[in-house]
PDB file of C-alpha atoms in Angstrom:
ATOM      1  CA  UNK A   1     -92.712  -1.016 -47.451  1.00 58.00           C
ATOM      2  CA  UNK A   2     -95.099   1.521 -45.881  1.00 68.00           C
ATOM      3  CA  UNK A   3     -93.590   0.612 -42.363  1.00 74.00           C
ATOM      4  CA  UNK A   4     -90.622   1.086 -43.678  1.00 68.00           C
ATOM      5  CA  UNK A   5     -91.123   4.953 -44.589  1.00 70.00           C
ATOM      6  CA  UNK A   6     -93.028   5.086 -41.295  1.00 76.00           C
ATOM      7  CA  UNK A   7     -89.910   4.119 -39.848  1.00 71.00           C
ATOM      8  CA  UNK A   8     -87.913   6.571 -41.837  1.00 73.00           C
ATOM      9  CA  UNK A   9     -90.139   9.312 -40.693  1.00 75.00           C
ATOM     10  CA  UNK A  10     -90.000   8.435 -36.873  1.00 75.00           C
ATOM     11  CA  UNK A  11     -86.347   8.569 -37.312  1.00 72.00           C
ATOM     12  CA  UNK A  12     -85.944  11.955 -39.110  1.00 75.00           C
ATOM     13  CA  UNK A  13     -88.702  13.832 -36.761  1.00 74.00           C
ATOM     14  CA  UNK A  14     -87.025  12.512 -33.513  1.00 73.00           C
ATOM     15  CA  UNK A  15     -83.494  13.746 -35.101  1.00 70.00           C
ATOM     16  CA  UNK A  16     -85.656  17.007 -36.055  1.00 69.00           C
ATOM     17  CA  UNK A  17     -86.402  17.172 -32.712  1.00 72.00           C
ATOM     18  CA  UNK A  18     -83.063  16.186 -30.757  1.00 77.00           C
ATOM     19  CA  UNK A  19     -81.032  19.053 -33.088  1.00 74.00           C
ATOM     20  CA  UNK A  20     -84.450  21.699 -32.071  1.00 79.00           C
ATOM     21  CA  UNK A  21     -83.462  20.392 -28.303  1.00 78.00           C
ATOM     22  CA  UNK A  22     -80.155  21.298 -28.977  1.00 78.00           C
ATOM     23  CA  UNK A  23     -80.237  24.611 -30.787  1.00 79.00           C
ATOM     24  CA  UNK A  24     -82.834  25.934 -27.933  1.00 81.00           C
ATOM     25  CA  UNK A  25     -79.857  24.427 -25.298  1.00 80.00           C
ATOM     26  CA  UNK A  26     -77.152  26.135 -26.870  1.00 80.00           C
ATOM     27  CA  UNK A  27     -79.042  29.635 -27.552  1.00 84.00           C
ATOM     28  CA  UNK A  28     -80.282  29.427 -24.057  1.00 82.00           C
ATOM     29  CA  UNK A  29     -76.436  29.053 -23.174  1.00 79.00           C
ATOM     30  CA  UNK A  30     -75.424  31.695 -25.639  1.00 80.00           C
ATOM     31  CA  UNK A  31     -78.029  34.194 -23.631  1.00 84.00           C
ATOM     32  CA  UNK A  32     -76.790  33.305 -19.966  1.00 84.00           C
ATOM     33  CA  UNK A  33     -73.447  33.601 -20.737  1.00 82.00           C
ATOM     34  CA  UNK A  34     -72.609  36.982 -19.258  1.00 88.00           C
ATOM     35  CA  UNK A  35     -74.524  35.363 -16.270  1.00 87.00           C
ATOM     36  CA  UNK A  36     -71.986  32.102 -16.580  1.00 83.00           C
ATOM     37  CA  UNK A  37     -68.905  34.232 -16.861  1.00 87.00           C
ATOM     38  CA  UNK A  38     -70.131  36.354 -13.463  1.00 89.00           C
ATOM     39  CA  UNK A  39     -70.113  33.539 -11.760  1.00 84.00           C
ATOM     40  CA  UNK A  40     -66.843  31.600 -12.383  1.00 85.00           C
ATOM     41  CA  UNK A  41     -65.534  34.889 -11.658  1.00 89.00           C
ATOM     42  CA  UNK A  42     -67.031  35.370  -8.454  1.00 86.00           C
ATOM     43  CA  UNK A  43     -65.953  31.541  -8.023  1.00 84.00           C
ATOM     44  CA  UNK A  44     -62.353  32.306  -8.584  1.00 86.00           C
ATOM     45  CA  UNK A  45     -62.889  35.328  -6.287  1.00 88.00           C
ATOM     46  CA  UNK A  46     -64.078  33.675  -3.264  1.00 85.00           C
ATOM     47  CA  UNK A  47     -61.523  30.479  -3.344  1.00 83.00           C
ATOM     48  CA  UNK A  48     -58.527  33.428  -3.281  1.00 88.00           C
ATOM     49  CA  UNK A  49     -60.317  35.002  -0.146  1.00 88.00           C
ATOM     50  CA  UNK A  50     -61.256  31.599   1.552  1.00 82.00           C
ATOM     51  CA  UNK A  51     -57.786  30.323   1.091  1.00 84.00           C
ATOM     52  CA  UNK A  52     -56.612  33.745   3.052  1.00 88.00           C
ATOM     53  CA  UNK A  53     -58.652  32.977   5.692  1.00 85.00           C
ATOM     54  CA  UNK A  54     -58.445  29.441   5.882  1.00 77.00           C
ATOM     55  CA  UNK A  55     -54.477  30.595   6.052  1.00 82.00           C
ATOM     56  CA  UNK A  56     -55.061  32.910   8.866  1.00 84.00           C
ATOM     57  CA  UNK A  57     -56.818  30.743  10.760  1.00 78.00           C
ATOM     58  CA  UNK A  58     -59.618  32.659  10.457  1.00 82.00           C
ATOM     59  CA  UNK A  59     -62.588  30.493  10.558  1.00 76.00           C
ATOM     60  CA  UNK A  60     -65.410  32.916  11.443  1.00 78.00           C
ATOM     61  CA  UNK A  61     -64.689  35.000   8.458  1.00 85.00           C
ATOM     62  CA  UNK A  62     -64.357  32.103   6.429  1.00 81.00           C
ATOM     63  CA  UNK A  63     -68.146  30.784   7.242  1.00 80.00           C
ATOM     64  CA  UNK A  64     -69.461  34.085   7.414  1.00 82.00           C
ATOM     65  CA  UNK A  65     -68.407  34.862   3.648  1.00 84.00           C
ATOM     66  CA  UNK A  66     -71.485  35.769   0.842  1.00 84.00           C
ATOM     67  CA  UNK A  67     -70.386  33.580  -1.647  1.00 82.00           C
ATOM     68  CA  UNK A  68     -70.214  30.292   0.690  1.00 81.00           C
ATOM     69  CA  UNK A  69     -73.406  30.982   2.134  1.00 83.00           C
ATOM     70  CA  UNK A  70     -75.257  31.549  -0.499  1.00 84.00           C
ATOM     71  CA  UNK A  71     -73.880  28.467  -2.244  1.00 81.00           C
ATOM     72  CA  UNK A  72     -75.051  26.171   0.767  1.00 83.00           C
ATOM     73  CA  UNK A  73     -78.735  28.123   1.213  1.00 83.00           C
ATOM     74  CA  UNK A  74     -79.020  26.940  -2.469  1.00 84.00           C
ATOM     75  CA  UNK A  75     -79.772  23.708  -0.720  1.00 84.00           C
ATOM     76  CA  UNK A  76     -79.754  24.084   3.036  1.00 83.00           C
ATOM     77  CA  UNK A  77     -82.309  20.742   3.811  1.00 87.00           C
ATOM     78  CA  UNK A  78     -79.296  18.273   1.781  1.00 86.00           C
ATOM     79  CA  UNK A  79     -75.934  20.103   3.905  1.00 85.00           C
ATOM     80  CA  UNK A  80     -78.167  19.995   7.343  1.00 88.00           C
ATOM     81  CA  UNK A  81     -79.946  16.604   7.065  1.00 91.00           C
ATOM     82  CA  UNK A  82     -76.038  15.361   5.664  1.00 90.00           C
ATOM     83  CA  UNK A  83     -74.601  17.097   8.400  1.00 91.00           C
ATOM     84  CA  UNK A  84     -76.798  15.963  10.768  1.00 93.00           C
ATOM     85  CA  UNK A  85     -76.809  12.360  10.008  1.00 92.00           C
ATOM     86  CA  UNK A  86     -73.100  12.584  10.385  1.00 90.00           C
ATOM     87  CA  UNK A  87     -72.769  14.163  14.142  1.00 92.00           C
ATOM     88  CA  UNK A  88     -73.531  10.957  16.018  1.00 94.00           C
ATOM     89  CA  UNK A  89     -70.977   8.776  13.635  1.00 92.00           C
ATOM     90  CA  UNK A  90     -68.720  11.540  14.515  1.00 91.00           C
ATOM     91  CA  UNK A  91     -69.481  11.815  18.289  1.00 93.00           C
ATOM     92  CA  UNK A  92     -68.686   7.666  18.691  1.00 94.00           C
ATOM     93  CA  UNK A  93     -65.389   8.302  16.741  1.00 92.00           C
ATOM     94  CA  UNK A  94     -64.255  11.128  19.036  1.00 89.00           C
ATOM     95  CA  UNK A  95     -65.363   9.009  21.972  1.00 90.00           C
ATOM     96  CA  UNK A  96     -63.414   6.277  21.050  1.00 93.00           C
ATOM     97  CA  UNK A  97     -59.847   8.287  20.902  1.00 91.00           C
ATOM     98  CA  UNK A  98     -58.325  11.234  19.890  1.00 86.00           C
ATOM     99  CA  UNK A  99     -59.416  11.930  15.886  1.00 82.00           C
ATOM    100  CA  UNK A 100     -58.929  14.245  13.274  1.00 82.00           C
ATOM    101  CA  UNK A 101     -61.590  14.726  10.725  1.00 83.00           C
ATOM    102  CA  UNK A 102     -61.348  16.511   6.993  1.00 83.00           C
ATOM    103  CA  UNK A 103     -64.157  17.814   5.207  1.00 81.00           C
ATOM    104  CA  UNK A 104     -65.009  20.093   1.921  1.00 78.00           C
ATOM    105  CA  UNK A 105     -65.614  23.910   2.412  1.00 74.00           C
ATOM    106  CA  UNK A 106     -69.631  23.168   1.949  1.00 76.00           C
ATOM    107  CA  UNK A 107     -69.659  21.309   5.267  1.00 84.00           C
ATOM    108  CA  UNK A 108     -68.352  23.605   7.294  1.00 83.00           C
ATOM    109  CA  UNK A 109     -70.410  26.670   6.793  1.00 82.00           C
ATOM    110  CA  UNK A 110     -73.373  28.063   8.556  1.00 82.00           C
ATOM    111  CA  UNK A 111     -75.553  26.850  11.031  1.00 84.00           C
ATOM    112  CA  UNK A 112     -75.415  23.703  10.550  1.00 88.00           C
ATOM    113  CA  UNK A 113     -71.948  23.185   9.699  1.00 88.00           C
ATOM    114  CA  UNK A 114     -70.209  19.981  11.143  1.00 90.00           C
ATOM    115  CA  UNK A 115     -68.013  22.514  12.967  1.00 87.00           C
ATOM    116  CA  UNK A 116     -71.000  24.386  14.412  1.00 90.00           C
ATOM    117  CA  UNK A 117     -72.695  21.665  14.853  1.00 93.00           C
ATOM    118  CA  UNK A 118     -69.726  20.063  17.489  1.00 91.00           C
ATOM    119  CA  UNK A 119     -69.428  23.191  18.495  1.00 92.00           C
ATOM    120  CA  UNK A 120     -73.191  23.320  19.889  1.00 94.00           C
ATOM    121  CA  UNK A 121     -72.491  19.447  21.213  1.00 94.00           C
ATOM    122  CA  UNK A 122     -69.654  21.004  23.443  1.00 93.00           C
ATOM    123  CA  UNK A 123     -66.983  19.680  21.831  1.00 88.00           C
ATOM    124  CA  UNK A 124     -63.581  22.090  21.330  1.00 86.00           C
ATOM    125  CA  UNK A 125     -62.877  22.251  17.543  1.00 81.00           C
ATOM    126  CA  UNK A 126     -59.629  23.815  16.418  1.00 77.00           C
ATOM    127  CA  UNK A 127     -58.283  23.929  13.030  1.00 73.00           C
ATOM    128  CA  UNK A 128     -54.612  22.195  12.323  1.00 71.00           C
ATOM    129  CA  UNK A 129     -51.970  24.406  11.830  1.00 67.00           C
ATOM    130  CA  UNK A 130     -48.900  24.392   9.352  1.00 64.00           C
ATOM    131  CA  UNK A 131     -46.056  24.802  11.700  1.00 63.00           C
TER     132      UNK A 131
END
């Protein structure tokens, strides 16, 4: 019987503690929310202005903008060591025939960009246009 209400105890301290876990979580949410809101904003913000440039053909502007680069220097080691690892797969595709490759926004910017990147390999990269 005594393990028993040892048992009982165990059970209503770790629910003690997974509803403490979860206040602090949802205060700590409660306080960053003006942070939270800034952000989605500036989110919504810089998809309207990449989608003009991306429209325009405007690549350089496109790479060059705040809110992308800041997003990828959150973790520039992971996009250049990805980006990296994927230039020679690319390179032996291109050599093979003529190809056409499609990538998310966070692989194209800076430095180390897949486009840069080809671009520093000699390789002509050119964006397809709706005609």
């Amino acid at each position: 019987m005594n393990s028993l209400f040892t048992n009982m105890k165990k059970m209503r301290d770790t629910m003690n503690e997974n509803l403490s876990v979860q206040i602090d979580t949802l205060i700590n949410y409660l306080n960053e929310f003006e942070q939270r809101q800034q952000r989605v904003i500036d989110e919504v913000e810089s998809v309207a202005v990449s989608a003009k440039y991306w429209k325009e053909s405007d690549y350089d502007s496109y790479a060059a903008m705040p809110f992308m680069i800041a997003e990828v220097n959150k973790q520039p080691a992971l996009f250049r060591q990805r980006n990296e690892k994927w230039l020679p797969k690319l390179q032996a595709a291109i050599n093979e025939a003529p190809t056409m490759f499609v990538f998310g926004a966070g692989h194209l910017i800076g430095d180390y960009g897949i486009l840069q990147l080809l671009r520093n390999a000699g390789y002509k990269v050119e964006q397809v246009k709706k005609q």
